Structures are given as C-alpha cells and as structure tokens.
Short mmCIF file of N, CA, C and O in Angstrom, two decimals:
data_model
loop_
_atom_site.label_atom_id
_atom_site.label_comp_id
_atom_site.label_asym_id
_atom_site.label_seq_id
_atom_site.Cartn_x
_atom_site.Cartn_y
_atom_site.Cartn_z
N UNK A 1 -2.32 -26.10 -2.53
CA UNK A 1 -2.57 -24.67 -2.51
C UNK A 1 -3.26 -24.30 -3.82
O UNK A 1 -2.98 -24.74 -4.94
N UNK A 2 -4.05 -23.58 -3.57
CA UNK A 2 -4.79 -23.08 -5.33
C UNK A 2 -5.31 -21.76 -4.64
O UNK A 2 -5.34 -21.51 -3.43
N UNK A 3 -5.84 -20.77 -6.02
CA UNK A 3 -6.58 -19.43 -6.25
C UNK A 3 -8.00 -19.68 -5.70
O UNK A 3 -8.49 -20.80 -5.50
N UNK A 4 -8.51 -18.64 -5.51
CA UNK A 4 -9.67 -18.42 -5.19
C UNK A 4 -9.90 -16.56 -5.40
O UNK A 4 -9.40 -15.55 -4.91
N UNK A 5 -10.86 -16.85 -6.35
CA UNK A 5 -10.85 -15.32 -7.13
C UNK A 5 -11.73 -14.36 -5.55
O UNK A 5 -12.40 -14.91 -4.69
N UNK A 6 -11.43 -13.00 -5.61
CA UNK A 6 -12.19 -12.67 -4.54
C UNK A 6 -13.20 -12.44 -5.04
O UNK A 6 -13.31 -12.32 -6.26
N UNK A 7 -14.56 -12.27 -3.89
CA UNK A 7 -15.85 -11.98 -4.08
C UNK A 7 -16.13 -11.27 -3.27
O UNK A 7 -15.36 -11.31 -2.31
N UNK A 8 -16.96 -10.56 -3.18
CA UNK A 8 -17.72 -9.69 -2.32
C UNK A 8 -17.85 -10.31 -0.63
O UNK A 8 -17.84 -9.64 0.40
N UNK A 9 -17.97 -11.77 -0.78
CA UNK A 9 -18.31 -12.56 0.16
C UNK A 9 -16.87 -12.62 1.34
O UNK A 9 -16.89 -13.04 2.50
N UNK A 10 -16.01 -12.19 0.78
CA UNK A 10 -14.48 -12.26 0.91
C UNK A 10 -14.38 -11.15 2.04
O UNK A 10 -14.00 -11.20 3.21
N UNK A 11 -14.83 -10.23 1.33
CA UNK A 11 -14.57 -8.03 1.91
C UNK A 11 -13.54 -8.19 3.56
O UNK A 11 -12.43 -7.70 3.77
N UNK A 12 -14.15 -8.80 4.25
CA UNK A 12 -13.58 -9.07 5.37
C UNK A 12 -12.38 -10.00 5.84
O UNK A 12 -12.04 -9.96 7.02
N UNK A 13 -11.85 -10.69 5.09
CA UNK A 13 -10.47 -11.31 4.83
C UNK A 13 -9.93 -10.64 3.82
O UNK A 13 -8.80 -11.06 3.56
N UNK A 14 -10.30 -9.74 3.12
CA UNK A 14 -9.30 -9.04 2.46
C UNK A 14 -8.73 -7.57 3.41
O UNK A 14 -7.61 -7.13 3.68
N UNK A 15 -9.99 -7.17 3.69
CA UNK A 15 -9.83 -5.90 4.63
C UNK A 15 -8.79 -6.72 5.52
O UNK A 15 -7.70 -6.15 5.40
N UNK A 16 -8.71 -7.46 6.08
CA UNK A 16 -7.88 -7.98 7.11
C UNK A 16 -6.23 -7.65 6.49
O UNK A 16 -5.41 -6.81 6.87
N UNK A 17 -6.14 -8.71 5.36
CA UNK A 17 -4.96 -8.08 4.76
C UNK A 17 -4.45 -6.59 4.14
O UNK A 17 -3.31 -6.14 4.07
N UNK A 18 -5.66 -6.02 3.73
CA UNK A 18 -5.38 -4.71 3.55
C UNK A 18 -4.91 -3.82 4.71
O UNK A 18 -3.94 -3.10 4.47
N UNK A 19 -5.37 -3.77 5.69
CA UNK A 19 -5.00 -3.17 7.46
C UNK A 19 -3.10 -3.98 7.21
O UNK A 19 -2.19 -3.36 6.65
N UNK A 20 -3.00 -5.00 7.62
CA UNK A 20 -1.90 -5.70 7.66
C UNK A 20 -0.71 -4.97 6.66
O UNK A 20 0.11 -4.32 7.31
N UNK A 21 -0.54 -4.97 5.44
CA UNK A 21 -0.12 -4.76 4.54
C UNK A 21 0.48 -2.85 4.77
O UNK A 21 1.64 -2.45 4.77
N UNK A 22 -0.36 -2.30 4.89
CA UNK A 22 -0.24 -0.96 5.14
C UNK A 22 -0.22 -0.73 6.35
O UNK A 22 -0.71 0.40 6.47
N UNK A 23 0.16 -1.26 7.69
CA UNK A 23 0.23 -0.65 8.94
C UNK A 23 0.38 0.61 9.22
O UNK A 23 -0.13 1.06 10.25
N UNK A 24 0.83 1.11 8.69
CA UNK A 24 0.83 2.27 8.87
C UNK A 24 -0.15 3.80 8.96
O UNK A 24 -0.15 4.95 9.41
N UNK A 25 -0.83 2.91 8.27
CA UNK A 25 -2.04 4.14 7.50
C UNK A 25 -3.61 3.62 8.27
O UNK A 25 -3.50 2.65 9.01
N UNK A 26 -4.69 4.08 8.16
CA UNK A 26 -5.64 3.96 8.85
C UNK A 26 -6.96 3.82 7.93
O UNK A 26 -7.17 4.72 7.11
N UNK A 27 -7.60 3.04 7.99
CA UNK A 27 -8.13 2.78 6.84
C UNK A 27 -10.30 2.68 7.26
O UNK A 27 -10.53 2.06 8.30
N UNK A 28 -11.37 3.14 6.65
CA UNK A 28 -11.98 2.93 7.02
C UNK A 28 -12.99 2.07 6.28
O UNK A 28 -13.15 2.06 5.06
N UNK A 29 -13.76 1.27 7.31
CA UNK A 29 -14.52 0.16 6.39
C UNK A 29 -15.40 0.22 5.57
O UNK A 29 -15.48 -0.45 4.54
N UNK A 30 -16.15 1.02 5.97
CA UNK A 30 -16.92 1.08 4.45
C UNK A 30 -16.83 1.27 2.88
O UNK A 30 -17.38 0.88 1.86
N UNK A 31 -15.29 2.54 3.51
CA UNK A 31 -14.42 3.20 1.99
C UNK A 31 -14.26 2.40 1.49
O UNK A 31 -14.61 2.16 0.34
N UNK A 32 -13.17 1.17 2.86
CA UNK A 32 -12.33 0.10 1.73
C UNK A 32 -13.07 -0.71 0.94
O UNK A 32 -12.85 -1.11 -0.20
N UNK A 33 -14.39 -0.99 2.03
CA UNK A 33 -15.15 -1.90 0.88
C UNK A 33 -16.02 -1.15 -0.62
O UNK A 33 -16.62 -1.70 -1.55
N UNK A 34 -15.81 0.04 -0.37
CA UNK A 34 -16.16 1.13 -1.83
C UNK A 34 -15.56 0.73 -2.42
O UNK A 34 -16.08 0.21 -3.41
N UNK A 35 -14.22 0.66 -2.30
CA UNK A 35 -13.36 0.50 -3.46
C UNK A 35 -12.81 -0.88 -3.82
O UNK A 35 -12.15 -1.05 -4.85
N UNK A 36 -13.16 -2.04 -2.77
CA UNK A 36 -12.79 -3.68 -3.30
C UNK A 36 -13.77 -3.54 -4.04
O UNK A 36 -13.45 -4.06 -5.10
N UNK A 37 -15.52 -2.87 -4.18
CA UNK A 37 -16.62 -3.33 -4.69
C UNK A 37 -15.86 -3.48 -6.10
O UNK A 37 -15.66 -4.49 -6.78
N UNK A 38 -15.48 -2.02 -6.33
CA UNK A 38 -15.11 -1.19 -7.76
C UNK A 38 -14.09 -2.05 -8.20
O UNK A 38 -14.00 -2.16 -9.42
N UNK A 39 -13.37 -2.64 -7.58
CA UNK A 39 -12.12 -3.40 -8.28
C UNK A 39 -12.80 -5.00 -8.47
O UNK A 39 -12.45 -5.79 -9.34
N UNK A 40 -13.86 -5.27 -7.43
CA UNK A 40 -14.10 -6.80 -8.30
C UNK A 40 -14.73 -6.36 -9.57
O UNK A 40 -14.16 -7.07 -10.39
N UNK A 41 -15.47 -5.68 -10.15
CA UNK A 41 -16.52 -4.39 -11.30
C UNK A 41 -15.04 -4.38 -11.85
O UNK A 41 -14.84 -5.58 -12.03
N UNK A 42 -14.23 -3.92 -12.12
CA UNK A 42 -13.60 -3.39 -13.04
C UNK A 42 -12.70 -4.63 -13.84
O UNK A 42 -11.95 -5.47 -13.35
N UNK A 43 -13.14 -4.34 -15.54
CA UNK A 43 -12.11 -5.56 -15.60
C UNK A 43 -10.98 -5.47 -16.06
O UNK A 43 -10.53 -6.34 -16.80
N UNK A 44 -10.18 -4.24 -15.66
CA UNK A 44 -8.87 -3.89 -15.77
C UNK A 44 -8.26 -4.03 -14.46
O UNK A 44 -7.19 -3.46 -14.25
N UNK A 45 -8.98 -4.96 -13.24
CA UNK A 45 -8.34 -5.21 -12.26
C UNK A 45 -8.36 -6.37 -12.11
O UNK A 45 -8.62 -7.13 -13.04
N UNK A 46 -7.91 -7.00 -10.27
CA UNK A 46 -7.96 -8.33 -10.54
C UNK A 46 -7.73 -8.82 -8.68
O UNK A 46 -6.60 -8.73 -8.21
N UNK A 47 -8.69 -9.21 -7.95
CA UNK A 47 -8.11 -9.42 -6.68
C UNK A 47 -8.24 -11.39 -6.23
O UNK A 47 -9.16 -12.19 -6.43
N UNK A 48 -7.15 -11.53 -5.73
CA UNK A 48 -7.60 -13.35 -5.71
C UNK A 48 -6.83 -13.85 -3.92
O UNK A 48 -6.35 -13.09 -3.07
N UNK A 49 -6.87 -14.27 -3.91
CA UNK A 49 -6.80 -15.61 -2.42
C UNK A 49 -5.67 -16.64 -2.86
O UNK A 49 -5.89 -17.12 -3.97
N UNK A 50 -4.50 -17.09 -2.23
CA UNK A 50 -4.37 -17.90 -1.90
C UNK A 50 -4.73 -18.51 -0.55
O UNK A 50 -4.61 -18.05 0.59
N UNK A 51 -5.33 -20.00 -1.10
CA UNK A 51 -6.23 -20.59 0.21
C UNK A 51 -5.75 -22.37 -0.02
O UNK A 51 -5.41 -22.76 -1.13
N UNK A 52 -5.78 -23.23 1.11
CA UNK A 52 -5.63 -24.74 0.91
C UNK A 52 -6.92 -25.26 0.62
O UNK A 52 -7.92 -24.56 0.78
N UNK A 53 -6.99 -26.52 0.18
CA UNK A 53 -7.76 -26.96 -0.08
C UNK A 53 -8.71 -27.20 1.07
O UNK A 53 -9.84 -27.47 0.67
N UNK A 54 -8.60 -27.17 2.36
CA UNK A 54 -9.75 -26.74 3.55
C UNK A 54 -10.13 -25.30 3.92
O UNK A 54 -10.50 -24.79 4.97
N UNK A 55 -9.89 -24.81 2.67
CA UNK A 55 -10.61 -23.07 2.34
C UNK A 55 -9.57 -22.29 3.43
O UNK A 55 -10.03 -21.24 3.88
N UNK A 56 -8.48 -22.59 3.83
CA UNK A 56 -7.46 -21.79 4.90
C UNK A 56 -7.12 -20.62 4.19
O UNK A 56 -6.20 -20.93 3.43
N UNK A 57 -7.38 -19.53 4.07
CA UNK A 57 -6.57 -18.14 3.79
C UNK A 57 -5.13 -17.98 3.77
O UNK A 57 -4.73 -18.17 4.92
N UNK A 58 -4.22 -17.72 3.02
CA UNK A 58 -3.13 -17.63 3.25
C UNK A 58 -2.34 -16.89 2.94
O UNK A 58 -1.24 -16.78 3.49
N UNK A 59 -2.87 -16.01 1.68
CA UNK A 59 -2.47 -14.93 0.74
C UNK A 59 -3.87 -13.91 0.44
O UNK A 59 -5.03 -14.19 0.74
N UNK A 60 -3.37 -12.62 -0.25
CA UNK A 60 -4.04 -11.66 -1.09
C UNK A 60 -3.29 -11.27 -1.91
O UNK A 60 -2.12 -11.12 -1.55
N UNK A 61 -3.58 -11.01 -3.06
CA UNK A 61 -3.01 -10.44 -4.16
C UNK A 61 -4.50 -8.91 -4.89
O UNK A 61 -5.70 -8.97 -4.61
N UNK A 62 -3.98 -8.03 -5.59
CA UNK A 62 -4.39 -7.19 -6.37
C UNK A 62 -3.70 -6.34 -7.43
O UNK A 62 -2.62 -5.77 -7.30
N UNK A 63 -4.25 -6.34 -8.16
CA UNK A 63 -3.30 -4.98 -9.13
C UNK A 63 -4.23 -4.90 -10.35
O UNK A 63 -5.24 -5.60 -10.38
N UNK A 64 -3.94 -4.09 -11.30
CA UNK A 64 -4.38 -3.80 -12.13
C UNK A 64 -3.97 -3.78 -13.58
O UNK A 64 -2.75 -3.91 -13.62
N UNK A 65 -4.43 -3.68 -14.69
CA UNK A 65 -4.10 -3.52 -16.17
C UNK A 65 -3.84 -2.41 -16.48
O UNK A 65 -4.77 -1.66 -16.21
N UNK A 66 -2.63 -1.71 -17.12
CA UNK A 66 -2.95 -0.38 -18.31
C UNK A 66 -1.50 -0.24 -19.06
O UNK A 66 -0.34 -0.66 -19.09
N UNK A 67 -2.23 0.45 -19.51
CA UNK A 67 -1.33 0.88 -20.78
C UNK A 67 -0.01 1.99 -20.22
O UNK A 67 -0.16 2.85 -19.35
N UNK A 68 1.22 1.71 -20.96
CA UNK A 68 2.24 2.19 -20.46
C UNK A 68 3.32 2.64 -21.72
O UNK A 68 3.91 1.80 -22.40
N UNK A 69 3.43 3.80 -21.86
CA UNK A 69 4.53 4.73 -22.79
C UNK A 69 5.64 3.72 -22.29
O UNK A 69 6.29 3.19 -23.19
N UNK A 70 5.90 3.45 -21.19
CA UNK A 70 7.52 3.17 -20.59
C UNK A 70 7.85 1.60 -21.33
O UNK A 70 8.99 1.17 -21.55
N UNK A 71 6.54 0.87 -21.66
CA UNK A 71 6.80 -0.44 -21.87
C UNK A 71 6.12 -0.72 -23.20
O UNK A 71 6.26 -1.77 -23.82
N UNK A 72 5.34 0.35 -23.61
CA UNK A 72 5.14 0.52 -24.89
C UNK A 72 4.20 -0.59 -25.01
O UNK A 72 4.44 -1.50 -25.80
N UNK A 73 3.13 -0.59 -24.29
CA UNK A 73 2.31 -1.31 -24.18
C UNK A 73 1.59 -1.90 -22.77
O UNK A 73 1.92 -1.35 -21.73
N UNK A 74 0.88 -2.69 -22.73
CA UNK A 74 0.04 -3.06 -21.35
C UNK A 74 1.02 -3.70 -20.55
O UNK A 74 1.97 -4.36 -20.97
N UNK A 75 0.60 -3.36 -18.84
CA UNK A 75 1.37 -3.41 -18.07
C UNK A 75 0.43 -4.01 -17.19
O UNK A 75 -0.74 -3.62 -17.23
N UNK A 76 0.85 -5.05 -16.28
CA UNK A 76 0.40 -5.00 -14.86
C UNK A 76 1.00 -4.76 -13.86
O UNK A 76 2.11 -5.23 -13.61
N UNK A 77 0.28 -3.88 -13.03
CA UNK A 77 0.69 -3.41 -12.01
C UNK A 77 0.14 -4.15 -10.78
O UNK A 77 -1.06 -4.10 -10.53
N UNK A 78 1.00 -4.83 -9.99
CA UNK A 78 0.81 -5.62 -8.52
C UNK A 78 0.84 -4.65 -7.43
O UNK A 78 1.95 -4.35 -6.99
N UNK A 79 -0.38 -4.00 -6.85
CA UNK A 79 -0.51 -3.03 -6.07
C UNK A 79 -1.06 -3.60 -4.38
O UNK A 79 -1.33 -2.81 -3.48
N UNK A 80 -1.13 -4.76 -4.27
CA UNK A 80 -1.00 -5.34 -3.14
C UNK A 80 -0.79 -7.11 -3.45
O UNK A 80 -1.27 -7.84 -4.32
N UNK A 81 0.24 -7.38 -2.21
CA UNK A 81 0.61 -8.41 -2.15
C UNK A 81 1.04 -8.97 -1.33
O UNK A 81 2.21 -9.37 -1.38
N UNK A 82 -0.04 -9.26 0.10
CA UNK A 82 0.60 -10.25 1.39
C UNK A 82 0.26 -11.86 1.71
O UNK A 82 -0.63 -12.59 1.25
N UNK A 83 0.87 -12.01 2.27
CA UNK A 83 1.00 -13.43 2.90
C UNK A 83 0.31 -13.33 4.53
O UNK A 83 0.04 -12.28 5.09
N UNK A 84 0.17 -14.36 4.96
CA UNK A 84 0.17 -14.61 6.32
C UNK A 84 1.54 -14.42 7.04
O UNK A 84 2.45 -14.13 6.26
N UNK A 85 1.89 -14.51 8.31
CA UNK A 85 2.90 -14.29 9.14
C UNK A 85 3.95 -15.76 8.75
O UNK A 85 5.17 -15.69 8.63
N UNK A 86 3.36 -16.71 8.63
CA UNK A 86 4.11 -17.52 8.63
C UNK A 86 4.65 -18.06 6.88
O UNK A 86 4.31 -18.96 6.11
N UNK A 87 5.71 -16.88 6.85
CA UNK A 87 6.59 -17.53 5.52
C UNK A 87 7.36 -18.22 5.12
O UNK A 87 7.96 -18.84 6.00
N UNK A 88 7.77 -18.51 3.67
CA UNK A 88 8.68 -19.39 3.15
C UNK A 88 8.27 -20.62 2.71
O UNK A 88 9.07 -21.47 2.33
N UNK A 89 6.37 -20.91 2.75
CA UNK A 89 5.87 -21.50 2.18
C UNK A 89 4.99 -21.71 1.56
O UNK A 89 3.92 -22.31 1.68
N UNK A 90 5.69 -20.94 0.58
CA UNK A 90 5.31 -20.31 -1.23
C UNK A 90 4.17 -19.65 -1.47
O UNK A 90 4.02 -19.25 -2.62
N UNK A 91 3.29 -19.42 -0.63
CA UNK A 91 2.10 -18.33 -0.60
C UNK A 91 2.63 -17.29 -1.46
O UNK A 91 1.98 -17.22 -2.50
N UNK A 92 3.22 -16.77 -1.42
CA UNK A 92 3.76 -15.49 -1.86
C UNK A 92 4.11 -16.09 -3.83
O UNK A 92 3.87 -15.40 -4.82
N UNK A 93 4.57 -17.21 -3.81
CA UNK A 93 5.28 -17.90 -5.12
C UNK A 93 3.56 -18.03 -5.69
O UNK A 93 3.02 -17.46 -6.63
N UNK A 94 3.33 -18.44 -5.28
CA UNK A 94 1.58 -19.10 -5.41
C UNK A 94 0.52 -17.76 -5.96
O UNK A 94 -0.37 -17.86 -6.81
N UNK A 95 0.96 -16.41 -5.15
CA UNK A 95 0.06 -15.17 -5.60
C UNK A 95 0.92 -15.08 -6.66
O UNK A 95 0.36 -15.63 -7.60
N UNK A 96 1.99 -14.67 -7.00
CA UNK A 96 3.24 -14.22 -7.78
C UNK A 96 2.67 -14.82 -9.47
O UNK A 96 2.15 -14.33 -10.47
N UNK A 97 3.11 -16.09 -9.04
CA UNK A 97 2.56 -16.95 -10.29
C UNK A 97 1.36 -16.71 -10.84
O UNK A 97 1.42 -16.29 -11.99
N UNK A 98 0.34 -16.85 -10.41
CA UNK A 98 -1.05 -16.36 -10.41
C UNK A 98 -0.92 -15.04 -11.21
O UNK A 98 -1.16 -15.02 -12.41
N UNK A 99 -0.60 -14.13 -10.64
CA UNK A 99 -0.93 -12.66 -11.33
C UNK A 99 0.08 -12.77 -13.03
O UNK A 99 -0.15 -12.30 -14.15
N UNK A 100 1.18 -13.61 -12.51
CA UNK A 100 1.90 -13.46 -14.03
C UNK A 100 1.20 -14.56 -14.94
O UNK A 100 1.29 -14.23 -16.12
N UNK A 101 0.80 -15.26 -14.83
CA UNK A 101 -0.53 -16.52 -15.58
C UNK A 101 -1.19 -15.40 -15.85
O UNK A 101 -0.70 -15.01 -16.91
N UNK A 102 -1.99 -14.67 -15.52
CA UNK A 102 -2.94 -13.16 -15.70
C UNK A 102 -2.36 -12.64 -16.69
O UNK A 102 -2.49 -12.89 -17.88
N UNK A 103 -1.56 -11.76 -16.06
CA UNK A 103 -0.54 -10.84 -16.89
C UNK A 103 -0.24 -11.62 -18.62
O UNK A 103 -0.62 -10.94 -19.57
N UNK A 104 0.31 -12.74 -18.88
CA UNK A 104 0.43 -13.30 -19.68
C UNK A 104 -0.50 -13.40 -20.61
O UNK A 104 -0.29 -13.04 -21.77
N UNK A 105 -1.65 -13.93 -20.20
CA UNK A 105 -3.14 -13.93 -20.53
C UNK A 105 -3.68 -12.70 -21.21
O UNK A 105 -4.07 -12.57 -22.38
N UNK A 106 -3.63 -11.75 -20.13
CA UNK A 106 -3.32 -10.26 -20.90
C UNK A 106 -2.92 -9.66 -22.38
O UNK A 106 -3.50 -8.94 -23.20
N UNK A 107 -1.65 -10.29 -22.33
CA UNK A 107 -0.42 -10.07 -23.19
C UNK A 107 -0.08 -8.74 -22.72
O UNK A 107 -0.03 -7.78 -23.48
N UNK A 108 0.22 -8.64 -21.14
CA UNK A 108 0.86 -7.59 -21.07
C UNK A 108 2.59 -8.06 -20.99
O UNK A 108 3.13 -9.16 -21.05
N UNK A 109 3.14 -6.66 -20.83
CA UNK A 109 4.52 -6.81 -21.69
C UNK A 109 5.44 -6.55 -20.21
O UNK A 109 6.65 -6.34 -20.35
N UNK A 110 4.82 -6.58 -18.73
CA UNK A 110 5.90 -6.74 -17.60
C UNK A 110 4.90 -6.93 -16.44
O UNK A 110 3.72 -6.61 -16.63
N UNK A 111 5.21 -7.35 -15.46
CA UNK A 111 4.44 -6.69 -14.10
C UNK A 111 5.32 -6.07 -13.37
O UNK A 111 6.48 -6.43 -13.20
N UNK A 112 4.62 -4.79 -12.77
CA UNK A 112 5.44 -3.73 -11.83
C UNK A 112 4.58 -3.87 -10.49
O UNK A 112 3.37 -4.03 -10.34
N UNK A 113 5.67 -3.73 -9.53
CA UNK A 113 5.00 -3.71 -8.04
C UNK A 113 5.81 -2.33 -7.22
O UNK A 113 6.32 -1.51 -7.99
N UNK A 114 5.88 -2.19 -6.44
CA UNK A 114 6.48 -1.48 -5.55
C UNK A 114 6.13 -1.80 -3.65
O UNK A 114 5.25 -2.31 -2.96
N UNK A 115 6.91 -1.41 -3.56
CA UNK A 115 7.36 -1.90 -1.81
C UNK A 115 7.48 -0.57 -0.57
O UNK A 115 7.81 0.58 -0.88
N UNK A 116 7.19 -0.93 0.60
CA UNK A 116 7.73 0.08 1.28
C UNK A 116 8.50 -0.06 1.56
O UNK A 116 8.84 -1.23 1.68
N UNK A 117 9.54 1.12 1.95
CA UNK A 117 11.25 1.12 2.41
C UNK A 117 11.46 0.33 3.05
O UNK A 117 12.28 -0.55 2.82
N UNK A 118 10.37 0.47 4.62
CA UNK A 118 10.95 -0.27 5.69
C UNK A 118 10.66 -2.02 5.25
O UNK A 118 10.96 -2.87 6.09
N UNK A 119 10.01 -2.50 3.74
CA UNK A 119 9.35 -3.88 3.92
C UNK A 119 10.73 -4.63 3.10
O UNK A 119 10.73 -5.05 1.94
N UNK A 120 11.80 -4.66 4.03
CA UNK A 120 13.45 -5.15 3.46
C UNK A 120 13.21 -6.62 3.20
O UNK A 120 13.82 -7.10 2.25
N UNK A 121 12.32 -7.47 3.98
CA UNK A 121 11.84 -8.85 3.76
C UNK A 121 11.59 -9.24 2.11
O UNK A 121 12.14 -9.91 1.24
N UNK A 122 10.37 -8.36 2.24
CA UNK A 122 9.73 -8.27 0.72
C UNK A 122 10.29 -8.23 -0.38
O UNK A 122 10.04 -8.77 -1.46
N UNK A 123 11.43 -7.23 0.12
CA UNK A 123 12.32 -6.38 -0.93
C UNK A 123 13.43 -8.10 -1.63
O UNK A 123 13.91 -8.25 -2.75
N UNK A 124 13.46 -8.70 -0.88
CA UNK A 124 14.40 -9.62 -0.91
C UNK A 124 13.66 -10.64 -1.52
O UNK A 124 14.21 -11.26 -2.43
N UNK A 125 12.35 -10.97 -1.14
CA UNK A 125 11.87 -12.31 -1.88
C UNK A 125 11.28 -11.80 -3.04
O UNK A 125 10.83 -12.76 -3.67
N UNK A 126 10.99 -10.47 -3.79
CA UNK A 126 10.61 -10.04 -4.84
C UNK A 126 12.00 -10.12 -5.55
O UNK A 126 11.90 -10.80 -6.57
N UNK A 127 13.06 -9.71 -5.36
CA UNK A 127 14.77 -10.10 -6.14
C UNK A 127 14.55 -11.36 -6.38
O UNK A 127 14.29 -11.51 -7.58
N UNK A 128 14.52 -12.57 -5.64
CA UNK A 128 14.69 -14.21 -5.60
C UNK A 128 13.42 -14.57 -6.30
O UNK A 128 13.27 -15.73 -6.69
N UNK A 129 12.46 -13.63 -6.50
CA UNK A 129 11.10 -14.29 -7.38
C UNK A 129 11.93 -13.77 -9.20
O UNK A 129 11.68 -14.48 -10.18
N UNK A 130 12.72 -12.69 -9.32
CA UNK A 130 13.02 -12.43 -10.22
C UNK A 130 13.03 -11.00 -10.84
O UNK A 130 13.45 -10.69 -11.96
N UNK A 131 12.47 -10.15 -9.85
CA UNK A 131 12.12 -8.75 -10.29
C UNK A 131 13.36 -8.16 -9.45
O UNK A 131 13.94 -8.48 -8.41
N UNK A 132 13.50 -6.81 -10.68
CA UNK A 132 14.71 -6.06 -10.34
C UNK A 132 14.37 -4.61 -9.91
O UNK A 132 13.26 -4.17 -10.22
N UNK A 133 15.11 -3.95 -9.34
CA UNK A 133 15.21 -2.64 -8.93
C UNK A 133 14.70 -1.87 -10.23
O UNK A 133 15.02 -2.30 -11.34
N UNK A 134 13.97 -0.80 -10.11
CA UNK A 134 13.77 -0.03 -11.56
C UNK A 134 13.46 1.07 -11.27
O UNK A 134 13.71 1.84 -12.20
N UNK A 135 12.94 1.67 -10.22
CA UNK A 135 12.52 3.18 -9.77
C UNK A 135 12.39 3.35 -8.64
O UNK A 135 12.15 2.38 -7.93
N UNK A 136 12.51 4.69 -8.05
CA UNK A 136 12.16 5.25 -6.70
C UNK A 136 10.73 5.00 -6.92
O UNK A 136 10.34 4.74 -8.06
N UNK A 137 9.89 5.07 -5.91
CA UNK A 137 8.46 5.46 -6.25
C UNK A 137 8.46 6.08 -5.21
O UNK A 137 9.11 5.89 -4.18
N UNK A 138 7.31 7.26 -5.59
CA UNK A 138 6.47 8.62 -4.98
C UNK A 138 5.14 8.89 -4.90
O UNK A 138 4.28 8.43 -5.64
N UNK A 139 4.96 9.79 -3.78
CA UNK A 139 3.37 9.75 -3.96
C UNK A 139 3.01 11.43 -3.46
O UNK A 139 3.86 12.14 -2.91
N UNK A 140 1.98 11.76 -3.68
CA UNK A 140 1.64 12.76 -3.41
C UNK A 140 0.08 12.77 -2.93
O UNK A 140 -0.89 12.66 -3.67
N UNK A 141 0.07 12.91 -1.66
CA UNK A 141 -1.20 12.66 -1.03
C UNK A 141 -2.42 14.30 -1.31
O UNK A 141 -2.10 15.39 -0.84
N UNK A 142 -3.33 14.15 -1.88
CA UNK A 142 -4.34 14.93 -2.61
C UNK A 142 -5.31 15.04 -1.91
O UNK A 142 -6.29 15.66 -2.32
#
C-alpha cells in the first residue's frame, strides 16, 4: 500500500469519495472540482490516495494547515477521510499515518478531525487510531 498525492488527473476518484463520504448532501461537479482545483493550489492544504501498487484506489484523505489560539500554534485539520467499503485493512491506518508524517513535517502541534453523528463506525476506529473526544462541532450554513 503507498500514497499517491492527488492531481487534477484524479478529480473523478476523488469526487467519487467526496459524494460517498457526505451522503447526505448533494454536491455539484463542476463546484467540487472548483474547489479540489484550489486545494491542490493551496499550500496550506493537502489531498492524497491511498492506492496498491497496481494503482487500485482505496482511500482519500484531505485537510488543511492553520494556526490555532486553542493549541497555540499550527494545527492540522483532517476534513475528509474515507476508505472503500471494504474495511479493516488499514486503508484508513495508511491515510491516518500519512497526514500525521505531514502534520509532523509541518511542526504542527495536533491533528483535529470531526465526524458525523450517525458515522458510529468511524467514531470507533478514530478512538483505536488514538484520537479523543474534544468538542461538539457546529455549523452554520451561509
């Protein structure tokens, strides 16, 4: 299993996981690819692939860099993070690792993610990766 940084060339296996990830919400293609453009461009972000060595897809990861009063310094934030359907073999360990190799690199001082209520799966292999409960999170749609 290894990284594979995303590229533009990607847009359409990521969109795939992006739809997946957020079921809920409705998403349109051109936007999303507005805004993967802006996040491969930005280098306070960061989007990558886990894939096998016969280029198989198996993961997405994204999040971003910034600065944080709460941690008193740079933070990454893991703002998407799926796997394929078929888990428990380490895709998820494989993005995880990856972004904290980053993060490190960084010298940022935590990574923060957040989850949806109903994603109780997630909620459980993010505890067993090592991350703890720390806030409600909220949103306010604008």
């Amino acid at each position: 299993m290894k990284i594979k940084n995303a590229t533009i060339k990607d847009f359409d296996t990521a969109y795939e996981y992006i739809k997946k990830l957020w079921d809920y919400n409705t998403y349109d293609y051109e936007t999303t690819k507005e805004v993967y453009e802006k996040v491969l461009q930005d280098e306070n972000s960061f989007a990558f692939f886990s894939i096998e060595d016969d280029g198989t897809f198996h993961g997405f990861c994204h999040g971003d860099y910034f600065q944080t009063f709460w941690m008193s310094g740079l933070t990454c934030y893991v703002s998407s993070l799926i796997t394929n359907e078929d888990r428990g073999k380490g895709y998820g360990v494989n993005l995880l690792d990856h972004a904290k190799k980053l993060a490190k690199e960084r010298g940022c001082k935590a990574i923060t993610l957040d989850s949806g209520l109903p994603r109780v799966q997630a909620h459980g292999f993010y505890e067993h990766y090592g991350f703890e409960k720390s806030c409600y999170g909220f949103e306010l749609a604008l």
